[in-house]
Coordinates of C-alpha atoms and ligand atoms in Angstrom, one line a residue:
X123 CA -5.3 -86.6 -19.6
X124 CA -2.6 -84.1 -19.8
X125 CA -0.7 -85.9 -17.0
X126 CA -1.1 -89.2 -18.9
X127 CA 0.2 -87.6 -22.1
X128 CA 3.2 -86.3 -20.2
X129 CA 3.9 -89.7 -18.8
X130 CA 3.8 -91.4 -22.1
X131 CA 6.0 -88.7 -23.6
X132 CA 8.5 -89.4 -20.9
X133 CA 8.2 -93.1 -21.4
X134 CA 9.1 -92.7 -25.0
X135 CA 11.9 -90.4 -24.2
X136 CA 13.6 -92.7 -21.7
X137 CA 13.0 -96.0 -23.5
X138 CA 14.9 -98.1 -26.0
X139 CA 13.0 -96.6 -29.0
X140 CA 14.4 -93.1 -28.5
X141 CA 17.8 -92.3 -30.1
X142 CA 18.5 -89.8 -27.4
X143 CA 19.5 -87.1 -29.9
X144 CA 20.0 -83.6 -28.7
X145 CA 17.5 -80.7 -29.2
X146 CA 15.5 -81.5 -32.3
X147 CA 18.3 -83.4 -34.1
X148 CA 16.5 -86.1 -36.1
X149 CA 18.9 -88.2 -38.2
X150 CA 22.0 -90.3 -37.8
X151 CA 24.7 -91.0 -40.3
X152 CA 26.6 -94.3 -40.8
X153 CA 30.3 -93.4 -41.2
X154 CA 31.1 -96.9 -42.6
X155 CA 34.6 -98.0 -41.8
X156 CA 35.8 -94.6 -40.6
X157 CA 38.6 -94.4 -38.1
X158 CA 37.7 -93.1 -34.6
X159 CA 40.1 -90.1 -34.9
X160 CA 38.3 -89.0 -38.1
X161 CA 34.9 -89.4 -36.6
X162 CA 35.9 -87.3 -33.6
X163 CA 37.0 -84.5 -36.0
X164 CA 33.9 -84.9 -38.2
X165 CA 31.7 -84.5 -35.1
X166 CA 33.4 -81.2 -34.2
X167 CA 33.9 -79.7 -37.6
X168 CA 30.8 -80.8 -39.4
X169 CA 28.2 -83.1 -37.8
X170 CA 27.7 -80.9 -34.7
X171 CA 27.4 -77.6 -36.5
X172 CA 25.2 -79.1 -39.3
X173 CA 22.6 -80.6 -36.9
X174 CA 23.3 -84.4 -37.3
X175 CA 22.0 -86.3 -34.3
X176 CA 24.4 -89.2 -34.2
X177 CA 26.8 -91.6 -35.9
X178 CA 26.5 -95.3 -36.5
X179 CA 30.1 -96.6 -36.2
X180 CA 31.5 -99.8 -37.5
X181 CA 32.0 -102.7 -35.0
X182 CA 34.6 -101.5 -32.5
X183 CA 35.6 -105.0 -31.1
X184 CA 38.5 -107.1 -32.2
X185 CA 37.8 -109.1 -35.5
X186 CA 39.5 -111.7 -37.6
X187 CA 42.0 -110.5 -40.1
X188 CA 41.3 -111.9 -43.6
X189 CA 44.1 -112.0 -46.3
X190 CA 42.2 -113.8 -49.1
X191 CA 40.6 -111.6 -50.3
X192 CA 42.7 -108.9 -48.8
X193 CA 41.1 -107.2 -45.8
X194 CA 37.4 -107.3 -46.9
X195 CA 35.0 -104.9 -45.2
X196 CA 33.1 -108.0 -43.9
X197 CA 36.0 -109.2 -41.7
X198 CA 34.6 -106.7 -39.1
X199 CA 31.5 -108.9 -38.9
X200 CA 33.6 -111.8 -37.6
X201 CA 34.4 -111.1 -33.9
X202 CA 37.4 -112.7 -32.1
X203 CA 37.0 -110.8 -28.8
X204 CA 35.3 -107.9 -27.2
X205 CA 38.5 -105.8 -26.9
X206 CA 38.0 -102.3 -28.4
X207 CA 40.7 -102.8 -31.0
X208 CA 40.2 -102.7 -34.8
X209 CA 41.5 -101.0 -37.9
X210 CA 39.3 -98.0 -36.8
X211 CA 41.4 -97.5 -33.7
X212 CA 42.1 -98.6 -30.1
X213 CA 40.1 -98.0 -26.9
X214 CA 41.7 -94.7 -26.1
X215 CA 40.8 -93.4 -29.5
X216 CA 37.3 -94.8 -29.2
X217 CA 36.8 -93.1 -25.8
X218 CA 38.2 -89.8 -27.1
X219 CA 35.7 -90.0 -30.1
X220 CA 32.7 -90.7 -27.9
X221 CA 33.6 -87.8 -25.5
X222 CA 34.2 -85.3 -28.3
X223 CA 31.1 -86.2 -30.3
X224 CA 28.9 -86.2 -27.2
X225 CA 30.3 -82.8 -26.2
X226 CA 29.1 -81.3 -29.5
X227 CA 25.7 -83.0 -29.2
X228 CA 26.4 -85.9 -31.6
X229 CA 25.6 -89.4 -30.3
X230 CA 27.5 -92.6 -31.0
X231 CA 25.6 -95.8 -31.9
X232 CA 27.7 -99.0 -32.0
X233 CA 27.2 -101.8 -34.6
X234 CA 27.1 -104.7 -32.2
X235 CA 28.0 -108.1 -33.6
X236 CA 26.7 -110.5 -30.9
X237 CA 25.0 -113.3 -32.9
X238 CA 28.2 -115.1 -33.8
X239 CA 32.0 -115.1 -33.7
X240 CA 34.2 -115.7 -36.8
X241 CA 33.5 -118.2 -39.6
X242 CA 33.9 -121.9 -39.1
X243 CA 36.7 -121.9 -41.7
X244 CA 38.6 -119.2 -39.8
X245 CA 41.4 -121.5 -38.8
X246 CA 43.5 -121.1 -35.7
X247 CA 46.1 -118.6 -34.6
X248 CA 46.4 -114.9 -34.0
X249 CA 45.3 -113.4 -37.3
X250 CA 43.1 -110.9 -35.5
X251 CA 43.1 -107.1 -35.2
X252 CA 44.6 -107.2 -31.6
X253 CA 46.6 -110.4 -31.9
X254 CA 44.3 -112.4 -29.7
X255 CA 44.6 -116.2 -30.1
X256 CA 41.5 -118.1 -31.4
X257 CA 40.7 -121.6 -32.7
X258 CA 37.7 -121.8 -35.0
X259 CA 38.0 -125.6 -35.3
X260 CA 37.2 -126.2 -31.6
X261 CA 35.4 -122.9 -31.2
X262 CA 37.9 -121.5 -28.6
X263 CA 38.0 -117.8 -28.1
X264 CA 40.1 -117.4 -24.9
X265 CA 40.2 -113.6 -25.1
X266 CA 36.4 -113.5 -24.2
X267 CA 36.5 -116.4 -23.1
X268 CA 34.1 -118.6 -25.1
X269 CA 34.6 -122.4 -25.6
X270 CA 32.9 -125.0 -27.6
X271 CA 30.1 -125.2 -25.0
X272 CA 29.0 -121.6 -25.8
X273 CA 27.9 -122.3 -29.4
X274 CA 24.6 -123.5 -30.8
X275 CA 25.9 -126.4 -32.8
X276 CA 24.0 -129.1 -30.8
X277 CA 20.7 -127.3 -31.5
X278 CA 21.0 -127.0 -35.3
X279 CA 19.4 -129.9 -37.2
X280 CA 20.4 -129.2 -40.8
X281 CA 23.2 -131.8 -40.9
X282 CA 26.0 -129.4 -42.1
X283 CA 25.1 -126.8 -39.4
X284 CA 24.2 -124.1 -41.9
X285 CA 21.0 -122.1 -42.5
X286 CA 19.3 -123.4 -45.6
X287 CA 15.6 -122.6 -45.2
X288 CA 14.4 -119.2 -44.3
X289 CA 10.9 -120.6 -43.8
X290 CA 12.2 -122.4 -40.7
X291 CA 12.6 -120.0 -37.8
X292 CA 14.6 -122.6 -35.9
X293 CA 17.2 -122.9 -38.6
X294 CA 17.5 -119.2 -39.0
X295 CA 18.2 -118.7 -35.3
X296 CA 20.0 -121.9 -34.3
X297 CA 22.1 -122.7 -37.3
X298 CA 25.1 -120.9 -38.8
X299 CA 24.6 -117.8 -41.0
X300 CA 27.1 -118.2 -43.8
X301 CA 29.3 -120.5 -41.6
X302 CA 29.6 -117.9 -38.8
X303 CA 30.0 -119.7 -35.4
X304 CA 26.6 -119.2 -33.8
X305 CA 26.6 -118.1 -30.1
X306 CA 24.3 -119.9 -27.7
X307 CA 22.5 -116.8 -26.5
X308 CA 20.1 -118.9 -24.4
X309 CA 23.0 -119.5 -22.0
X310 CA 23.3 -117.0 -19.1
X311 CA 27.1 -117.1 -19.4
X312 CA 27.0 -116.0 -23.1
X313 CA 24.4 -113.3 -22.3
X314 CA 26.6 -112.0 -19.5
X315 CA 29.7 -111.8 -21.7
X316 CA 27.7 -110.0 -24.4
X317 CA 26.1 -107.6 -21.8
X318 CA 29.6 -107.0 -20.2
X319 CA 30.8 -105.9 -23.7
X320 CA 27.8 -103.6 -24.3
X321 CA 27.9 -102.2 -20.8
X322 CA 31.6 -101.3 -21.3
X323 CA 30.6 -99.2 -24.3
X324 CA 27.6 -97.7 -22.5
X325 CA 29.8 -96.6 -19.6
X326 CA 32.2 -95.0 -22.1
X327 CA 29.2 -92.9 -23.3
X328 CA 27.6 -94.5 -26.4
X329 CA 23.9 -93.9 -26.8
X330 CA 22.8 -97.2 -28.3
X331 CA 23.3 -100.2 -30.6
X332 CA 22.5 -101.5 -34.0
X333 CA 22.1 -105.2 -33.3
X334 CA 23.6 -107.0 -36.3
X335 CA 21.9 -110.1 -37.6
X336 CA 19.1 -109.7 -35.0
X337 CA 16.8 -112.0 -37.1
X338 CA 19.3 -114.8 -36.4
X339 CA 18.7 -114.4 -32.6
X340 CA 15.6 -115.3 -30.6
X341 CA 13.8 -112.1 -29.6
X342 CA 13.6 -113.4 -26.0
X343 CA 17.4 -114.0 -25.9
X344 CA 18.0 -110.4 -27.1
X345 CA 15.6 -109.2 -24.4
X346 CA 17.5 -111.2 -21.7
X347 CA 20.7 -109.4 -22.8
X348 CA 19.0 -106.0 -22.9
X349 CA 17.7 -106.6 -19.4
X350 CA 21.3 -106.7 -18.2
X351 CA 22.3 -103.4 -19.7
X352 CA 23.2 -100.3 -17.7
X353 CA 21.4 -97.0 -18.1
X354 CA 23.3 -94.5 -20.3
X355 CA 26.2 -92.5 -18.8
X356 CA 24.8 -89.5 -16.8
X357 CA 27.6 -87.2 -18.0
X358 CA 25.6 -86.8 -21.2
X359 CA 22.2 -88.4 -20.6
X360 CA 19.3 -88.0 -18.1
X361 CA 19.3 -90.6 -15.3
X362 CA 17.3 -93.7 -16.2
X363 CA 18.0 -93.4 -20.0
X364 CA 18.0 -96.8 -21.7
X365 CA 20.2 -97.4 -24.7
X366 CA 18.6 -96.9 -28.1
X367 CA 18.2 -100.3 -29.8
X368 CA 17.7 -100.9 -33.5
X369 CA 17.7 -104.5 -34.7
X370 CA 18.8 -105.6 -38.1
X371 CA 15.9 -107.8 -39.2
X372 CA 15.6 -108.2 -43.0
X373 CA 11.8 -108.7 -43.5
X374 CA 10.6 -108.1 -47.0
X375 CA 7.7 -110.4 -46.3
X376 CA 7.1 -114.1 -47.1
X377 CA 9.5 -115.6 -44.5
X378 CA 9.0 -117.4 -41.2
X379 CA 10.4 -114.4 -39.2
X380 CA 8.7 -111.0 -39.1
X381 CA 9.9 -107.7 -37.8
X382 CA 7.1 -107.4 -35.4
X383 CA 8.5 -110.1 -33.2
X384 CA 11.3 -107.7 -32.3
X385 CA 9.3 -104.6 -31.5
X386 CA 9.4 -105.3 -27.7
X387 CA 13.2 -104.9 -27.7
X388 CA 13.5 -101.7 -29.7
X389 CA 13.3 -100.4 -33.2
X390 CA 13.8 -102.5 -36.3
X391 CA 15.4 -101.8 -39.7
X392 CA 12.6 -101.4 -42.3
X393 CA 14.2 -103.0 -45.4
X394 CA 11.0 -102.6 -47.4
X395 CA 11.7 -98.8 -47.3
X396 CA 14.7 -98.6 -49.6
X397 CA 13.7 -101.4 -51.8
X398 CA 10.3 -99.8 -52.5
X399 CA 11.6 -96.2 -52.7
X400 CA 14.3 -97.3 -55.2
X401 CA 11.6 -99.0 -57.3
X402 CA 9.5 -95.9 -57.4
X403 CA 12.3 -93.4 -58.1
X404 CA 13.6 -95.7 -60.9
X405 CA 10.0 -96.0 -62.2
X406 CA 10.3 -99.7 -62.3
X407 CA 7.3 -102.1 -62.3
X408 CA 4.9 -99.2 -63.3
X409 CA 5.6 -97.4 -60.0
X410 CA 5.1 -93.6 -59.8
X411 CA 5.9 -91.0 -57.2
X412 CA 2.1 -90.2 -57.1
X413 CA 1.7 -93.5 -55.3
X414 CA 3.9 -92.2 -52.4
X415 CA 0.9 -90.2 -51.1
X416 CA 0.3 -92.9 -48.4
X417 CA 4.0 -93.8 -48.0
X418 CA 4.7 -95.4 -44.7
X419 CA 2.3 -97.8 -42.9
X420 CA 0.0 -97.4 -46.0
X421 CA 2.7 -99.3 -47.9
X422 CA 2.7 -102.2 -45.4
X423 CA 5.6 -100.9 -43.5
X424 CA 6.0 -101.3 -39.7
X425 CA 4.7 -98.6 -37.4
X426 CA 6.7 -95.4 -37.8
X427 CA 7.8 -95.3 -34.2
X428 CA 9.4 -98.7 -34.5
X429 CA 11.1 -98.1 -37.8
X430 CA 14.8 -97.2 -38.6
X431 CA 14.8 -96.2 -42.2
X432 CA 17.5 -95.7 -44.9
X433 CA 17.7 -95.6 -48.7
X434 CA 20.7 -97.9 -48.7
X435 CA 23.0 -99.5 -46.2
X436 CA 26.6 -100.9 -46.2
X437 CA 25.3 -104.3 -47.3
X438 CA 22.7 -103.6 -50.0
X439 CA 24.7 -100.8 -51.6
X440 CA 27.0 -103.5 -52.9
X441 CA 24.5 -106.2 -53.5
X442 CA 24.7 -107.9 -50.1
X443 CA 21.6 -108.3 -47.9
X444 CA 18.2 -107.3 -48.9
X445 CA 16.5 -105.1 -51.5
X446 CA 18.0 -106.3 -54.8
X447 CA 18.8 -104.2 -57.8
X448 CA 16.3 -101.4 -57.1
X449 CA 18.4 -100.1 -54.2
X450 CA 19.7 -96.6 -55.0
X451 CA 23.2 -95.6 -54.0
X452 CA 25.8 -92.9 -54.6
X453 CA 26.6 -94.6 -57.8
X454 CA 23.2 -93.3 -59.1
X455 CA 23.8 -89.9 -57.6
X456 CA 20.9 -87.9 -59.3
X457 CA 18.2 -90.4 -58.3
X458 CA 19.9 -91.1 -55.0
X459 CA 19.7 -87.5 -53.9
X460 CA 16.0 -87.4 -54.7
X461 CA 15.4 -90.6 -52.7
X462 CA 17.3 -89.3 -49.7
X463 CA 15.6 -85.9 -50.0
X464 CA 12.2 -87.6 -50.0
X465 CA 13.1 -89.8 -47.0
X466 CA 14.4 -86.8 -45.0
X467 CA 11.3 -84.7 -45.8
X468 CA 8.8 -87.4 -45.0
X469 CA 7.8 -87.9 -41.3
X470 CA 8.0 -91.7 -41.4
X471 CA 10.6 -93.5 -39.2
X472 CA 13.9 -92.5 -37.7
X473 CA 16.3 -91.7 -40.6
X474 CA 19.8 -92.9 -41.2
X475 CA 22.0 -91.4 -43.9
X476 CA 24.7 -93.6 -45.5
X477 CA 28.3 -92.4 -45.9
X478 CA 30.3 -94.7 -48.1
X479 CA 33.7 -95.3 -49.6
X480 CA 34.3 -95.9 -53.3
X481 CA 35.5 -99.3 -54.5
X482 CA 36.5 -100.7 -57.9
X483 CA 33.0 -101.9 -58.9
X484 CA 33.4 -104.6 -61.5
X485 CA 30.3 -106.3 -62.8
X486 CA 30.8 -109.7 -64.4
X487 CA 27.6 -111.6 -65.5
X488 CA 25.6 -109.1 -63.4
X489 CA 27.5 -109.5 -60.2
X490 CA 30.1 -107.1 -58.7
X491 CA 33.1 -109.3 -58.2
X492 CA 34.7 -106.6 -56.0
X493 CA 31.7 -106.4 -53.6
X494 CA 34.1 -107.5 -50.8
X495 CA 36.5 -104.6 -51.1
X496 CA 37.4 -102.8 -47.8
X497 CA 37.9 -99.2 -47.1
X498 CA 40.5 -97.0 -48.7
X499 CA 43.8 -98.2 -47.2
X500 CA 47.6 -98.3 -47.4
X501 CA 48.7 -101.9 -47.0
X502 CA 45.6 -102.6 -44.9
X503 CA 45.8 -99.4 -42.8
X504 CA 42.6 -97.4 -43.2
X505 CA 43.3 -94.0 -44.9
X506 CA 42.5 -90.7 -43.3
X507 CA 39.3 -88.9 -44.4
X508 CA 40.8 -85.8 -45.9
X509 CA 38.7 -82.7 -46.6
X510 CA 39.0 -80.9 -49.9
X511 CA 38.8 -77.1 -50.2
X512 CA 35.2 -77.4 -51.6
X513 CA 34.2 -79.4 -48.4
X514 CA 33.9 -82.7 -50.2
X515 CA 36.1 -85.7 -49.0
X516 CA 39.2 -87.1 -50.5
X517 CA 41.1 -90.4 -50.3
X518 CA 38.3 -92.4 -51.8
X519 CA 35.7 -91.4 -49.1
X520 CA 32.3 -90.5 -50.8
X521 CA 30.8 -88.6 -47.8
X522 CA 27.3 -88.4 -49.1
X523 CA 26.4 -86.7 -45.9
X524 CA 28.4 -83.7 -47.0
X525 CA 26.6 -83.4 -50.4
X526 CA 24.8 -80.1 -50.2
X527 CA 21.4 -81.6 -51.1
X528 CA 21.7 -84.3 -48.4
X529 CA 23.2 -82.1 -45.7
X530 CA 20.5 -79.5 -46.3
X531 CA 17.7 -82.0 -46.1
X532 CA 19.1 -83.3 -42.7
X533 CA 18.6 -79.7 -41.6
X534 CA 15.2 -79.5 -43.2
X535 CA 14.1 -82.6 -41.2
X536 CA 15.2 -80.8 -38.0
X537 CA 13.4 -77.6 -38.9
X538 CA 10.1 -79.5 -39.6
X539 CA 10.4 -81.9 -36.7
X540 CA 7.0 -82.7 -35.2
X541 CA 5.1 -81.0 -38.0
X542 CA 2.3 -82.9 -39.8
X543 CA 2.4 -84.2 -43.3
X544 CA 0.2 -81.7 -45.3
X545 CA -0.6 -80.2 -48.7
X546 CA 0.1 -83.3 -50.8
X547 CA -0.1 -82.6 -54.5
X548 CA 0.7 -84.9 -57.5
X549 CA 0.0 -84.8 -61.2
X550 CA -1.0 -88.5 -61.3
X551 CA 2.5 -89.3 -62.4
X552 CA 6.0 -88.4 -61.0
X553 CA 5.5 -84.8 -60.1
X554 CA 4.7 -84.6 -56.4
X555 CA 4.9 -82.1 -53.5
X556 CA 4.1 -82.0 -49.8
X557 CA 4.6 -79.9 -46.8
X558 CA 5.3 -80.3 -43.1
X559 CA 2.9 -78.0 -41.2
X560 CA 3.8 -74.4 -41.8
X561 CA 7.6 -75.1 -41.6
X562 CA 8.7 -76.7 -44.8
X563 CA 7.7 -77.7 -48.4
X564 CA 9.3 -79.9 -51.1
X565 CA 8.5 -80.5 -54.8
X566 CA 9.8 -83.3 -57.0
X567 CA 9.8 -83.6 -60.8
X568 CA 10.7 -87.2 -61.7
X569 CA 8.7 -87.0 -65.0
X570 CA 10.3 -86.7 -68.4
X571 CA 8.8 -83.3 -68.9
X572 CA 8.9 -79.9 -67.2
X573 CA 7.0 -79.0 -64.1
X574 CA 5.4 -75.6 -63.9
X575 CA 2.6 -75.1 -61.4
X576 CA 1.4 -73.0 -58.5
X577 CA 1.0 -74.9 -55.2
X578 CA -0.2 -74.3 -51.7
X579 CA 2.9 -74.5 -49.5
X580 CA 1.4 -73.8 -46.1
X581 CA 4.3 -71.4 -45.4
X582 CA 4.1 -67.7 -44.4
X583 CA 4.6 -65.1 -47.1
X584 CA 8.2 -64.3 -48.1
X585 CA 11.2 -65.1 -50.2
X586 CA 12.7 -68.5 -49.5
X587 CA 16.0 -70.1 -50.6
X588 CA 15.7 -73.5 -52.3
X589 CA 18.2 -75.6 -50.2
X590 CA 18.7 -78.1 -53.0
X591 CA 20.1 -75.8 -55.7
X592 CA 22.0 -73.7 -53.1
X593 CA 22.2 -72.3 -49.6
X594 CA 21.0 -69.3 -47.7
X595 CA 24.3 -67.4 -47.1
X596 CA 24.6 -63.8 -45.7
X597 CA 20.9 -63.1 -46.2
X598 CA 20.9 -64.2 -49.8
X599 CA 20.3 -67.3 -51.8
X600 CA 23.1 -69.0 -53.8
X601 CA 20.5 -71.0 -55.7
X602 CA 16.8 -70.7 -56.7
X603 CA 14.5 -68.3 -54.9
X604 CA 10.9 -69.1 -54.3
X605 CA 8.3 -66.4 -53.6
X606 CA 5.5 -67.4 -51.3
X607 CA 2.5 -65.1 -51.4
X608 CA 0.2 -64.1 -48.6
X609 CA -2.2 -67.0 -49.3
X610 CA 0.7 -69.5 -48.9
X611 CA 0.8 -70.2 -52.6
X612 CA 4.0 -70.2 -54.7
X613 CA 5.0 -70.9 -58.3
X614 CA 7.5 -73.7 -59.0
X615 CA 9.3 -74.5 -62.2
X616 CA 11.5 -77.6 -62.4
X617 CA 13.0 -78.7 -65.6
X618 CA 13.2 -82.5 -66.0
X619 CA 16.9 -82.0 -67.0
X620 CA 17.8 -80.0 -63.9
X621 CA 20.9 -81.2 -62.1
X622 CA 18.6 -82.0 -59.2
X623 CA 14.9 -82.0 -60.2
X624 CA 13.5 -81.1 -56.8
X625 CA 13.1 -78.0 -54.7
X626 CA 12.9 -77.7 -50.9
X627 CA 12.2 -74.6 -48.8
X628 CA 11.7 -74.2 -45.0
X629 CA 11.2 -71.7 -42.2
X630 CA 14.9 -71.2 -41.8
X631 CA 15.7 -70.8 -45.5
X632 CA 13.5 -67.7 -45.6
X633 CA 15.2 -64.4 -46.3
Ligands
NAG72 C1 30.7 -91.6 -17.6 O1 31.6 -90.8 -18.4 C2 32.5 -90.1 -17.6 C3 33.3 -89.2 -18.6 O2 34.0 -89.9 -19.5 C4 33.4 -91.0 -16.7 O3 34.2 -90.2 -16.0 C5 32.5 -91.9 -15.9 O4 33.2 -92.8 -15.2 C6 31.4 -92.6 -16.7 N1 30.4 -93.2 -15.9 C7 30.4 -94.6 -15.7 C8 29.3 -95.1 -14.9 O5 31.2 -95.3 -16.2
NAG73 C1 1.7 -84.3 -65.0 O1 2.2 -83.0 -65.1 C2 2.2 -82.3 -66.3 C3 2.8 -80.9 -66.2 O2 2.7 -80.5 -64.8 C4 0.9 -82.3 -67.0 O3 1.0 -81.8 -68.3 C5 0.4 -83.7 -67.0 O4 -0.9 -83.8 -67.6 C6 0.4 -84.3 -65.6 N1 -0.3 -85.6 -65.6 C7 0.2 -86.7 -66.1 C8 -0.7 -87.9 -65.9 O5 1.2 -86.7 -66.8
NAG74 C1 21.6 -61.8 -54.1 O1 22.2 -62.6 -55.1 C2 21.8 -62.3 -56.4 C3 22.5 -63.3 -57.3 O2 22.3 -64.6 -56.9 C4 22.2 -60.9 -56.7 O3 21.8 -60.5 -58.0 C5 21.6 -59.9 -55.7 O4 22.1 -58.6 -55.9 C6 22.0 -60.4 -54.3 N1 21.3 -59.5 -53.3 C7 21.9 -59.1 -52.2 C8 21.0 -58.2 -51.3 O5 23.0 -59.3 -51.9

């Protein structure tokens, strides 16, 4: 029995479901559109020391350059070649980043765009981030090379070649997603070119991949590509380690394609998570935090060990992709911090924290007409991520991952790693609390009145620093102190008008 358990633990560890994070690091952060030189510095000065497990980086391969609108963020989802050459940096800079991040125990996960190349309307020429020639009219990408034979157009039966009906799995996978030229991944030649690209990144030292638009690829085609991948680089990973795989499958229910079809390949993005959590924290549709007692599979989500979870992502924080208006983002900072705090305290799924840039949001008739805007830039050149004296970021970078409440909850998750979900309490409304074994406890007041109550924390007696209102520094708390008595109980008071109406304490915030 013990031997079998050990084997299954090893199996999980070596397989595509494991993020290969170092010693008890339990979260990744998406540094959306950051330059490689800034990510390398951030790994060394912040992510490593603060216990972040890894970084999802924007697509590193050459993409089309769009001038109308001017350099939108989504141009990076329109590949021209697999050269490591984008606005984020060149291959030397990418290699330097991977090495420096790995050396401080922070993994790199690449956003892999392998479903398609650029849009059908992309024209012809060298308007690409590395100057490679392409011709979207006859589907010629000589820098790979792909030709017209390597695309799905013959297989799509919608007339105009576009996806129209999400209840038809063939359309979703064989036709063009918003006009993007759809690669024929059933061809061994295409699979080999994609695998060569991913293997190049694996050899450099990345730990895994987000598979963009995975729902638009057949699970079996993805598997055929994954079967061609190298094991991770042994400079940083144990021999036999498979790349971590998480597939972007938007499944809110009610469509032909479901997330479970992709479990054999790796983890899957659980889009219900942020949509539902946003609805609860906003108190829409009669939802209450008390209902979060059975959060996770109890809410119809996929199994925890297959889920990659997040409150918002680069798409739905600006109204693209799934989730709708309930999605919480940095624009709703107070509610957002509660949602991210809840996610990081709760054991369900592997967690990803979003780190964004600000843009000129401009709603007209309910739609943000600037949802296309790319990262902070000077004439198209991405701006450096500068760090202010108070440790926040400048130059238009939001850096949610540096907000004290979020950074400290990333640490909380590490401290309680592996501990069971215990001591749930709620008031039948929006005041809830729960613990993680005898290692951590969190209390929320999202009601419109004060919370004042004594709760069983499960923690050993002592004085603990609340890591939401402050930090433990030099053996003292800069924020609220919580006294846990010998029976594990502690009194909590949280005003409904507190800057952050939640409190979190854990084994390492004890004085
Ligand atoms: C692994 O990374 C090291 C360090 O960058 C490099 O020297 C080595 O060639 C890589 N291994 C493979 C198989 O590419
Ligand atoms: C919620 O909490 C408050 C104070 O802790 C309490 O007065 C109230 O009765 C509780 N229940 C509901 C349903 O509001
Ligand atoms: C801890 O900080 C509080 C104020 O937050 C202060 O009153 C107290 O003297 C400090 N204690 C120590 C031991 O430094």
